[in-house]
Amino acid sequence: MAPVSSKYYIRWLIVTVLTLFAHALIAQKYNFQHYDIDKGLLQSQVTSITKDKLNQIWLSNLGGINCFDGKQFTSFTVGNGIKNYFNFAIGTDNSGRVWCGNSGGLTCFEAKGLINYPFTGKNTLRPVRRIVCDRHDNIWALSDQKLFKIVNQKLVEQQITVDNEVITDIEKDERGSLYAAIQNKGIYKLRYNKWDPFAPLNAFKNVGDIIQFAVVPHHAGQVYMITQSQLLFLKDSVTTTVDNALISKINMRLVCLAIDHNLDLWLGTDKGAYLLSNHTLKHFDDTNGFTNTRVFSIFVDYENHIWFGTDGAGLYKYQLDDYLVYDKSQGLTSQLAMAMVKNRRGEIYIATYGGGLQGCRDGKITQIKNLPPEFKDARINCLYVDTNDDLWIGTDDFGLWKKTRNGTVKISNNLSCTFITQSKDRTIWFTTNFGCFYIQNNKTIPIYGLNYQCNSLLTMGTDSMYVGTFDGLVLVKDKKIAGESRLLQGSSINCMQKYRTTILIGTTDKGLYGLDTRTGKLRNIDTKNQASPNTISGMLVVGYQLWLGTSRSINRYMIEGNDTPIFKKLIAPADVYECNQNAVLLTDHKVWIGTTHGIIIFDNNVKKQPPLSLHLAIQKVSVNNPDIKFNSVYQNGYRIPEKLELSSDESRLAIKFQAIEFGDNRDIFYRYKLEGLDKDFSWPVQNNAVEYPQLPPGTYTFKIKAIVDGMISDTVSYTFTIVPTIYQTAEFKFIILLFLLSLVFGIYLYKIYSHRKKLNYINQLKHHEQDLVRRQTAEDFHDDLGNKLTRINMLAELLARNFARHSETESKLVEQIQLSASEMYAGTKDILWALNPDNDNLAEVLDVIKGFAENLFMNIDVKLNFNLPADELRLNQMTLPLGHSRNIILIFKELFTNILKHSKANIVTFAVDITSDGCIEFDVTDNGCGFDPEHSSGGNGIKNMRNRAKKLNASLTFISNNNAGATSVLLLPIP
């Protein structure tokens, strides 16, 4: 046989290697988060990036300005007050105010609104491309390669060296000192309002124009710089190139530069970005999760996230290799990664659904060759590498296969395999849609009684196996079902893992369970808070950590405790991934999880830290009625009503807030209270809005704080007032109360008035009836008794004539009869006078008293004086109650009679006066001998007079001394 030539042998070797390693070897995909206009970005050309005092990301673009809080974008355009749509620079000052720059100058986001600071003199129409605030809070701007400073509310050009200098960049260090790069002159530093050379021109020999430079944090005097093609390092006024051999391979124009917290360098180019770390250069483009477009700006935030502003591809954020992704862009033939296993040679097999079997070595995806034709675009559900390093392949529709070094053979019929494992006696077990099977003597033997859907297996010693079915957990012992009872009946068991003496069980509908193998006790692990949602697709225990793949996310937990493990949630990725059943693998401290979007690879040794700081912003205060007008102020980029006052009938209020947090999948909780209504803060909730439908009048302060991974933000507050309507004011309530009291009092007075009116009416009726009775009585008495007395008188006179010629005794008797009849007639006249209601007035009473006195003292040497009121009309109008007239008359008849009998007076005065306090005063005065009222023995006259005065509700007073005359005073209240 002729020898084979070396040329032919080399050709054969190349073909063989290419055949073995399949198609193209494609790199891994890095952890980039992409934000474009579909996620709220205003415009896709992001020209500059910065952060404010709350760590919110602000960016300028060719449509305006965006503010990003980690969840959503807020936009600002010309309609909000910015001078121009095309903004090329953004920055913040020392107080946290945000500044943006365009061809119209600068715009500042101040509390009262957006304030514009124009250029002085002729406008160059060149936009501001850099904004820096120095340690003294001076605002500097770079435009048209000239330096400007805000002076008296305007941008005024500043000179560093001479006229017409070309300034290519301005930067500041961590202390706020300002630096400027000048073409053909070097870098200058501002000290005490004077520009001094920092790096002179001789330090830049054979160096092109500096596009951008960055002062190394905490390393005084060290500066990184880029030109269009070089990366330079300045130290002690000496400039050197950095990794020139690596940088020269970039072979594209450098655009921007940034230094991260690890002092690694990030370079933005015309096509993607580069990371220079430990003399290793890594390129990021559209093949590994980034973009091929130009990178305008790079910004490093407080948590060392790297942000990229691109020319048309939007905004990107890099997580510093928190996890990697393999998907179609990295060579997977299908996004559905169903299973991964690793053999002893370090090769990783990847099963895809509809993409066949693939391999991965050294981060490169390859296609496995020399497989039977059934495996082309096959749907593979599960994989397993046994103790002989043979690969078992469970397919979806053409059974179980075994791949050895000698080839690939079919083991079972066309069953849909769901899980494969090996027991301690080296028996291969697998589950299918028609039950559970094991391989013995190259034969497939079913477990009798398990002839339905089975999903997972867990070896428990040499003779036992737990089988997870669609109807609970079944224990198989000695290849037979042990007992009739099963755990979690009615639940579909997807996956199982053992942690010490606890079996962790993942279900489709009830979350995570723990089974204590010593006691047989089953407990539900709080899936609502720990592994939401309740569908657990796959799990992996790594030391004291548990990885869970669910229908919506990937979760990582720290396991604490031995007898009853407690699961404390750690930080996991933010993207929503639906994990596939039992698609988990641990290799070289890396956790691989198969999802519907490819394979996600985590470094289990990386421990993510809680946020370095946590801030919170109230983003919106909205009222129910859009017609309500109020003044607003800008707070942290959000327009918030200032000193809000709402009427109580329009008091529906909603407040939206957000913790500023850019970590992946961190749970954010809020606690809030409304001072004036709530006593304590609420329990932690994840809702970032609260609504108050109807608040009573008062002044309220809404207080809110955020909690992330145990870190609590400062409390943020907002005060507003609910103004009472007119019917809720104290004045209105007082008026209503006064009105009600007045109404009640008026009703009370009206009732009294009605009652009195009724009584008066009744009294009038009674008086009228009494008057009628009195008149009738008087008339009847006068007619009847008067006629009879007259007849008696006439009969007595007739009898006297007959007795005139008889004895004197009979004549005297007749005279007495006549006298008694006359006296009786005279007394009857007084009674008849008193009965007549027409006489119930003071004038009639005084006439009677006056007439009685005049008749009594007639023909007697006594001077009688009367002092009566001149207003006769008033006397006639003073009506006296029934009985008053007679008692008054009888009192004064008694007084005048006593004066006549006992006083020996020759002057008697009768006076009547109406007093100012509403009384009628009757005075009778004589100049007689007087008497002692207290010790008088004149019979019952004084006693009777006092009794009558008492009946009149009047007072009767006697003023007298012996031999000094007397005065009698009757004081009668006017009825």
PDB file of N, CA, C and O in Angstrom, residues 544-601:
ATOM      1  N   TYR A 544     -25.848  25.317  50.705  1.00  0.00           N
ATOM      2  CA  TYR A 544     -26.938  25.876  51.500  1.00  0.00           C
ATOM      3  C   TYR A 544     -27.838  26.799  50.674  1.00  0.00           C
ATOM      4  O   TYR A 544     -28.546  27.637  51.234  1.00  0.00           O
ATOM      5  N   GLN A 545     -27.771  26.615  49.373  1.00  0.00           N
ATOM      6  CA  GLN A 545     -28.595  27.447  48.507  1.00  0.00           C
ATOM      7  C   GLN A 545     -29.537  26.581  47.678  1.00  0.00           C
ATOM      8  O   GLN A 545     -29.202  25.454  47.312  1.00  0.00           O
ATOM      9  N   LEU A 546     -30.715  27.138  47.409  1.00  0.00           N
ATOM     10  CA  LEU A 546     -31.704  26.469  46.572  1.00  0.00           C
ATOM     11  C   LEU A 546     -32.030  27.364  45.390  1.00  0.00           C
ATOM     12  O   LEU A 546     -32.386  28.531  45.562  1.00  0.00           O
ATOM     13  N   TRP A 547     -31.892  26.792  44.188  1.00  0.00           N
ATOM     14  CA  TRP A 547     -32.282  27.489  42.966  1.00  0.00           C
ATOM     15  C   TRP A 547     -33.610  26.923  42.509  1.00  0.00           C
ATOM     16  O   TRP A 547     -33.771  25.698  42.392  1.00  0.00           O
ATOM     17  N   LEU A 548     -34.566  27.828  42.231  1.00  0.00           N
ATOM     18  CA  LEU A 548     -35.883  27.418  41.759  1.00  0.00           C
ATOM     19  C   LEU A 548     -36.168  28.071  40.422  1.00  0.00           C
ATOM     20  O   LEU A 548     -36.027  29.290  40.260  1.00  0.00           O
ATOM     21  N   GLY A 549     -36.595  27.245  39.470  1.00  0.00           N
ATOM     22  CA  GLY A 549     -37.092  27.764  38.208  1.00  0.00           C
ATOM     23  C   GLY A 549     -38.601  27.652  38.202  1.00  0.00           C
ATOM     24  O   GLY A 549     -39.155  26.569  38.443  1.00  0.00           O
ATOM     25  N   THR A 550     -39.283  28.754  37.961  1.00  0.00           N
ATOM     26  CA  THR A 550     -40.740  28.759  37.971  1.00  0.00           C
ATOM     27  C   THR A 550     -41.264  29.113  36.580  1.00  0.00           C
ATOM     28  O   THR A 550     -40.496  29.289  35.640  1.00  0.00           O
ATOM     29  N   SER A 551     -42.567  29.236  36.502  1.00  0.00           N
ATOM     30  CA  SER A 551     -43.175  29.565  35.211  1.00  0.00           C
ATOM     31  C   SER A 551     -42.970  31.012  34.822  1.00  0.00           C
ATOM     32  O   SER A 551     -43.312  31.400  33.704  1.00  0.00           O
ATOM     33  N   ARG A 552     -42.389  31.814  35.720  1.00  0.00           N
ATOM     34  CA  ARG A 552     -42.205  33.234  35.395  1.00  0.00           C
ATOM     35  C   ARG A 552     -40.841  33.781  35.767  1.00  0.00           C
ATOM     36  O   ARG A 552     -40.501  34.891  35.381  1.00  0.00           O
ATOM     37  N   SER A 553     -40.056  33.054  36.548  1.00  0.00           N
ATOM     38  CA  SER A 553     -38.820  33.660  37.031  1.00  0.00           C
ATOM     39  C   SER A 553     -37.840  32.598  37.490  1.00  0.00           C
ATOM     40  O   SER A 553     -38.148  31.407  37.550  1.00  0.00           O
ATOM     41  N   ILE A 554     -36.628  33.074  37.814  1.00  0.00           N
ATOM     42  CA  ILE A 554     -35.595  32.244  38.433  1.00  0.00           C
ATOM     43  C   ILE A 554     -35.337  32.836  39.809  1.00  0.00           C
ATOM     44  O   ILE A 554     -35.050  34.029  39.942  1.00  0.00           O
ATOM     45  N   ASN A 555     -35.437  31.995  40.832  1.00  0.00           N
ATOM     46  CA  ASN A 555     -35.300  32.469  42.207  1.00  0.00           C
ATOM     47  C   ASN A 555     -34.184  31.725  42.915  1.00  0.00           C
ATOM     48  O   ASN A 555     -33.963  30.530  42.683  1.00  0.00           O
ATOM     49  N   ARG A 556     -33.528  32.446  43.797  1.00  0.00           N
ATOM     50  CA  ARG A 556     -32.400  31.888  44.542  1.00  0.00           C
ATOM     51  C   ARG A 556     -32.647  32.119  46.029  1.00  0.00           C
ATOM     52  O   ARG A 556     -32.984  33.224  46.444  1.00  0.00           O
ATOM     53  N   TYR A 557     -32.433  31.040  46.838  1.00  0.00           N
ATOM     54  CA  TYR A 557     -32.754  31.114  48.261  1.00  0.00           C
ATOM     55  C   TYR A 557     -31.566  30.631  49.093  1.00  0.00           C
ATOM     56  O   TYR A 557     -30.814  29.745  48.672  1.00  0.00           O
ATOM     57  N   MET A 558     -31.441  31.214  50.258  1.00  0.00           N
ATOM     58  CA  MET A 558     -30.510  30.716  51.252  1.00  0.00           C
ATOM     59  C   MET A 558     -31.293  29.813  52.201  1.00  0.00           C
ATOM     60  O   MET A 558     -32.341  30.194  52.718  1.00  0.00           O
ATOM     61  N   ILE A 559     -30.788  28.588  52.427  1.00  0.00           N
ATOM     62  CA  ILE A 559     -31.457  27.639  53.303  1.00  0.00           C
ATOM     63  C   ILE A 559     -30.849  27.762  54.697  1.00  0.00           C
ATOM     64  O   ILE A 559     -29.630  27.609  54.867  1.00  0.00           O
ATOM     65  N   GLU A 560     -31.692  28.039  55.663  1.00  0.00           N
ATOM     66  CA  GLU A 560     -31.238  28.198  57.043  1.00  0.00           C
ATOM     67  C   GLU A 560     -31.961  27.195  57.925  1.00  0.00           C
ATOM     68  O   GLU A 560     -33.172  26.988  57.780  1.00  0.00           O
ATOM     69  N   GLY A 561     -31.229  26.569  58.859  1.00  0.00           N
ATOM     70  CA  GLY A 561     -31.835  25.602  59.765  1.00  0.00           C
ATOM     71  C   GLY A 561     -31.669  24.187  59.251  1.00  0.00           C
ATOM     72  O   GLY A 561     -31.525  23.943  58.051  1.00  0.00           O
ATOM     73  N   ASN A 562     -31.723  23.243  60.185  1.00  0.00           N
ATOM     74  CA  ASN A 562     -31.530  21.841  59.834  1.00  0.00           C
ATOM     75  C   ASN A 562     -32.821  21.049  59.859  1.00  0.00           C
ATOM     76  O   ASN A 562     -33.244  20.478  58.864  1.00  0.00           O
ATOM     77  N   ASP A 563     -33.491  21.021  61.024  1.00  0.00           N
ATOM     78  CA  ASP A 563     -34.694  20.197  61.164  1.00  0.00           C
ATOM     79  C   ASP A 563     -35.839  20.731  60.322  1.00  0.00           C
ATOM     80  O   ASP A 563     -36.521  19.975  59.629  1.00  0.00           O
ATOM     81  N   THR A 564     -36.056  22.039  60.413  1.00  0.00           N
ATOM     82  CA  THR A 564     -37.122  22.670  59.622  1.00  0.00           C
ATOM     83  C   THR A 564     -36.504  23.814  58.839  1.00  0.00           C
ATOM     84  O   THR A 564     -36.411  24.935  59.340  1.00  0.00           O
ATOM     85  N   PRO A 565     -36.030  23.546  57.637  1.00  0.00           N
ATOM     86  CA  PRO A 565     -35.322  24.587  56.881  1.00  0.00           C
ATOM     87  C   PRO A 565     -36.203  25.805  56.616  1.00  0.00           C
ATOM     88  O   PRO A 565     -37.398  25.703  56.365  1.00  0.00           O
ATOM     89  N   ILE A 566     -35.560  26.971  56.688  1.00  0.00           N
ATOM     90  CA  ILE A 566     -36.200  28.231  56.350  1.00  0.00           C
ATOM     91  C   ILE A 566     -35.532  28.758  55.086  1.00  0.00           C
ATOM     92  O   ILE A 566     -34.309  28.726  54.951  1.00  0.00           O
ATOM     93  N   PHE A 567     -36.338  29.245  54.163  1.00  0.00           N
ATOM     94  CA  PHE A 567     -35.822  29.679  52.869  1.00  0.00           C
ATOM     95  C   PHE A 567     -35.884  31.200  52.787  1.00  0.00           C
ATOM     96  O   PHE A 567     -36.949  31.788  52.811  1.00  0.00           O
ATOM     97  N   LYS A 568     -34.729  31.811  52.704  1.00  0.00           N
ATOM     98  CA  LYS A 568     -34.621  33.265  52.624  1.00  0.00           C
ATOM     99  C   LYS A 568     -34.252  33.643  51.205  1.00  0.00           C
ATOM    100  O   LYS A 568     -33.214  33.236  50.679  1.00  0.00           O
ATOM    101  N   LYS A 569     -35.125  34.440  50.588  1.00  0.00           N
ATOM    102  CA  LYS A 569     -34.931  34.775  49.185  1.00  0.00           C
ATOM    103  C   LYS A 569     -33.732  35.689  48.992  1.00  0.00           C
ATOM    104  O   LYS A 569     -33.557  36.680  49.685  1.00  0.00           O
ATOM    105  N   LEU A 570     -32.882  35.333  48.012  1.00  0.00           N
ATOM    106  CA  LEU A 570     -31.770  36.170  47.610  1.00  0.00           C
ATOM    107  C   LEU A 570     -32.132  36.883  46.315  1.00  0.00           C
ATOM    108  O   LEU A 570     -33.258  36.803  45.830  1.00  0.00           O
ATOM    109  N   ILE A 571     -31.172  37.555  45.733  1.00  0.00           N
ATOM    110  CA  ILE A 571     -31.431  38.353  44.533  1.00  0.00           C
ATOM    111  C   ILE A 571     -31.296  37.474  43.298  1.00  0.00           C
ATOM    112  O   ILE A 571     -30.419  36.627  43.205  1.00  0.00           O
ATOM    113  N   ALA A 572     -32.177  37.666  42.347  1.00  0.00           N
ATOM    114  CA  ALA A 572     -32.157  36.892  41.105  1.00  0.00           C
ATOM    115  C   ALA A 572     -32.397  37.829  39.938  1.00  0.00           C
ATOM    116  O   ALA A 572     -32.677  39.009  40.121  1.00  0.00           O
ATOM    117  N   PRO A 573     -32.283  37.340  38.706  1.00  0.00           N
ATOM    118  CA  PRO A 573     -32.395  38.230  37.540  1.00  0.00           C
ATOM    119  C   PRO A 573     -33.726  38.929  37.437  1.00  0.00           C
ATOM    120  O   PRO A 573     -34.735  38.469  37.951  1.00  0.00           O
ATOM    121  N   ALA A 574     -33.728  40.035  36.739  1.00  0.00           N
ATOM    122  CA  ALA A 574     -34.947  40.825  36.596  1.00  0.00           C
ATOM    123  C   ALA A 574     -35.807  40.350  35.435  1.00  0.00           C
ATOM    124  O   ALA A 574     -37.017  40.470  35.473  1.00  0.00           O
ATOM    125  N   ASP A 575     -35.163  39.830  34.390  1.00  0.00           N
ATOM    126  CA  ASP A 575     -35.951  39.427  33.232  1.00  0.00           C
ATOM    127  C   ASP A 575     -36.917  38.308  33.597  1.00  0.00           C
ATOM    128  O   ASP A 575     -36.639  37.475  34.451  1.00  0.00           O
ATOM    129  N   VAL A 576     -38.048  38.287  32.932  1.00  0.00           N
ATOM    130  CA  VAL A 576     -39.044  37.243  33.149  1.00  0.00           C
ATOM    131  C   VAL A 576     -38.701  36.060  32.250  1.00  0.00           C
ATOM    132  O   VAL A 576     -38.717  36.176  31.033  1.00  0.00           O
ATOM    133  N   TYR A 577     -38.368  34.926  32.868  1.00  0.00           N
ATOM    134  CA  TYR A 577     -38.039  33.718  32.132  1.00  0.00           C
ATOM    135  C   TYR A 577     -38.966  32.603  32.580  1.00  0.00           C
ATOM    136  O   TYR A 577     -39.131  32.365  33.773  1.00  0.00           O
ATOM    137  N   GLU A 578     -39.512  31.881  31.614  1.00  0.00           N
ATOM    138  CA  GLU A 578     -40.285  30.687  31.939  1.00  0.00           C
ATOM    139  C   GLU A 578     -39.341  29.496  31.877  1.00  0.00           C
ATOM    140  O   GLU A 578     -38.781  29.171  30.828  1.00  0.00           O
ATOM    141  N   CYS A 579     -39.155  28.858  33.022  1.00  0.00           N
ATOM    142  CA  CYS A 579     -38.185  27.770  33.109  1.00  0.00           C
ATOM    143  C   CYS A 579     -38.833  26.460  32.697  1.00  0.00           C
ATOM    144  O   CYS A 579     -40.009  26.218  32.977  1.00  0.00           O
ATOM    145  N   ASN A 580     -38.024  25.609  32.049  1.00  0.00           N
ATOM    146  CA  ASN A 580     -38.522  24.319  31.607  1.00  0.00           C
ATOM    147  C   ASN A 580     -38.328  23.264  32.696  1.00  0.00           C
ATOM    148  O   ASN A 580     -37.472  23.399  33.580  1.00  0.00           O
ATOM    149  N   GLN A 581     -39.113  22.203  32.601  1.00  0.00           N
ATOM    150  CA  GLN A 581     -39.176  21.207  33.664  1.00  0.00           C
ATOM    151  C   GLN A 581     -37.857  20.447  33.784  1.00  0.00           C
ATOM    152  O   GLN A 581     -37.357  19.893  32.813  1.00  0.00           O
ATOM    153  N   ASN A 582     -37.303  20.475  35.034  1.00  0.00           N
ATOM    154  CA  ASN A 582     -36.082  19.742  35.381  1.00  0.00           C
ATOM    155  C   ASN A 582     -34.881  20.132  34.525  1.00  0.00           C
ATOM    156  O   ASN A 582     -33.930  19.354  34.391  1.00  0.00           O
ATOM    157  N   ALA A 583     -34.892  21.330  33.957  1.00  0.00           N
ATOM    158  CA  ALA A 583     -33.781  21.788  33.119  1.00  0.00           C
ATOM    159  C   ALA A 583     -32.798  22.578  33.963  1.00  0.00           C
ATOM    160  O   ALA A 583     -32.698  23.808  33.871  1.00  0.00           O
ATOM    161  N   VAL A 584     -32.066  21.871  34.845  1.00  0.00           N
ATOM    162  CA  VAL A 584     -31.093  22.510  35.730  1.00  0.00           C
ATOM    163  C   VAL A 584     -29.812  21.686  35.734  1.00  0.00           C
ATOM    164  O   VAL A 584     -29.842  20.455  35.583  1.00  0.00           O
ATOM    165  N   LEU A 585     -28.670  22.380  35.906  1.00  0.00           N
ATOM    166  CA  LEU A 585     -27.368  21.711  35.905  1.00  0.00           C
ATOM    167  C   LEU A 585     -26.388  22.544  36.715  1.00  0.00           C
ATOM    168  O   LEU A 585     -26.359  23.773  36.600  1.00  0.00           O
ATOM    169  N   LEU A 586     -25.586  21.862  37.545  1.00  0.00           N
ATOM    170  CA  LEU A 586     -24.496  22.509  38.261  1.00  0.00           C
ATOM    171  C   LEU A 586     -23.181  21.993  37.711  1.00  0.00           C
ATOM    172  O   LEU A 586     -22.939  20.770  37.659  1.00  0.00           O
ATOM    173  N   THR A 587     -22.313  22.914  37.275  1.00  0.00           N
ATOM    174  CA  THR A 587     -20.995  22.534  36.784  1.00  0.00           C
ATOM    175  C   THR A 587     -20.012  23.662  37.047  1.00  0.00           C
ATOM    176  O   THR A 587     -20.244  24.815  36.642  1.00  0.00           O
ATOM    177  N   ASP A 588     -18.924  23.328  37.739  1.00  0.00           N
ATOM    178  CA  ASP A 588     -17.865  24.314  38.021  1.00  0.00           C
ATOM    179  C   ASP A 588     -18.445  25.586  38.644  1.00  0.00           C
ATOM    180  O   ASP A 588     -18.238  26.696  38.142  1.00  0.00           O
ATOM    181  N   HIS A 589     -19.211  25.424  39.731  1.00  0.00           N
ATOM    182  CA  HIS A 589     -19.884  26.496  40.478  1.00  0.00           C
ATOM    183  C   HIS A 589     -20.776  27.374  39.604  1.00  0.00           C
ATOM    184  O   HIS A 589     -21.180  28.474  39.988  1.00  0.00           O
ATOM    185  N   LYS A 590     -21.111  26.883  38.415  1.00  0.00           N
ATOM    186  CA  LYS A 590     -22.032  27.591  37.539  1.00  0.00           C
ATOM    187  C   LYS A 590     -23.367  26.833  37.515  1.00  0.00           C
ATOM    188  O   LYS A 590     -23.402  25.611  37.366  1.00  0.00           O
ATOM    189  N   VAL A 591     -24.455  27.584  37.649  1.00  0.00           N
ATOM    190  CA  VAL A 591     -25.793  26.999  37.610  1.00  0.00           C
ATOM    191  C   VAL A 591     -26.405  27.301  36.250  1.00  0.00           C
ATOM    192  O   VAL A 591     -26.568  28.471  35.878  1.00  0.00           O
ATOM    193  N   TRP A 592     -26.738  26.238  35.527  1.00  0.00           N
ATOM    194  CA  TRP A 592     -27.367  26.360  34.206  1.00  0.00           C
ATOM    195  C   TRP A 592     -28.854  26.080  34.371  1.00  0.00           C
ATOM    196  O   TRP A 592     -29.240  25.059  34.960  1.00  0.00           O
ATOM    197  N   ILE A 593     -29.676  26.962  33.798  1.00  0.00           N
ATOM    198  CA  ILE A 593     -31.125  26.782  33.871  1.00  0.00           C
ATOM    199  C   ILE A 593     -31.697  26.960  32.473  1.00  0.00           C
ATOM    200  O   ILE A 593     -31.472  27.987  31.808  1.00  0.00           O
ATOM    201  N   GLY A 594     -32.413  25.926  32.020  1.00  0.00           N
ATOM    202  CA  GLY A 594     -33.025  25.989  30.700  1.00  0.00           C
ATOM    203  C   GLY A 594     -34.377  26.675  30.748  1.00  0.00           C
ATOM    204  O   GLY A 594     -35.218  26.369  31.595  1.00  0.00           O
ATOM    205  N   THR A 595     -34.591  27.591  29.831  1.00  0.00           N
ATOM    206  CA  THR A 595     -35.817  28.379  29.793  1.00  0.00           C
ATOM    207  C   THR A 595     -36.379  28.380  28.381  1.00  0.00           C
ATOM    208  O   THR A 595     -35.806  27.796  27.458  1.00  0.00           O
ATOM    209  N   THR A 596     -37.499  29.051  28.242  1.00  0.00           N
ATOM    210  CA  THR A 596     -38.101  29.205  26.910  1.00  0.00           C
ATOM    211  C   THR A 596     -37.383  30.262  26.087  1.00  0.00           C
ATOM    212  O   THR A 596     -37.740  30.484  24.922  1.00  0.00           O
ATOM    213  N   HIS A 597     -36.356  30.908  26.685  1.00  0.00           N
ATOM    214  CA  HIS A 597     -35.576  31.920  25.962  1.00  0.00           C
ATOM    215  C   HIS A 597     -34.102  31.540  25.925  1.00  0.00           C
ATOM    216  O   HIS A 597     -33.228  32.408  25.853  1.00  0.00           O
ATOM    217  N   GLY A 598     -33.820  30.263  26.025  1.00  0.00           N
ATOM    218  CA  GLY A 598     -32.436  29.827  25.995  1.00  0.00           C
ATOM    219  C   GLY A 598     -31.968  29.369  27.363  1.00  0.00           C
ATOM    220  O   GLY A 598     -32.757  29.065  28.261  1.00  0.00           O
ATOM    221  N   ILE A 599     -30.632  29.323  27.527  1.00  0.00           N
ATOM    222  CA  ILE A 599     -30.010  28.862  28.770  1.00  0.00           C
ATOM    223  C   ILE A 599     -29.461  30.074  29.514  1.00  0.00           C
ATOM    224  O   ILE A 599     -28.724  30.889  28.943  1.00  0.00           O
ATOM    225  N   ILE A 600     -29.819  30.178  30.795  1.00  0.00           N
ATOM    226  CA  ILE A 600     -29.299  31.237  31.662  1.00  0.00           C
ATOM    227  C   ILE A 600     -28.266  30.604  32.572  1.00  0.00           C
ATOM    228  O   ILE A 600     -28.539  29.586  33.223  1.00  0.00           O
ATOM    229  N   ILE A 601     -27.067  31.196  32.647  1.00  0.00           N
ATOM    230  CA  ILE A 601     -25.967  30.636  33.431  1.00  0.00           C
ATOM    231  C   ILE A 601     -25.582  31.625  34.520  1.00  0.00           C
ATOM    232  O   ILE A 601     -25.244  32.783  34.236  1.00  0.00           O
TER     233      ILE A 601
END
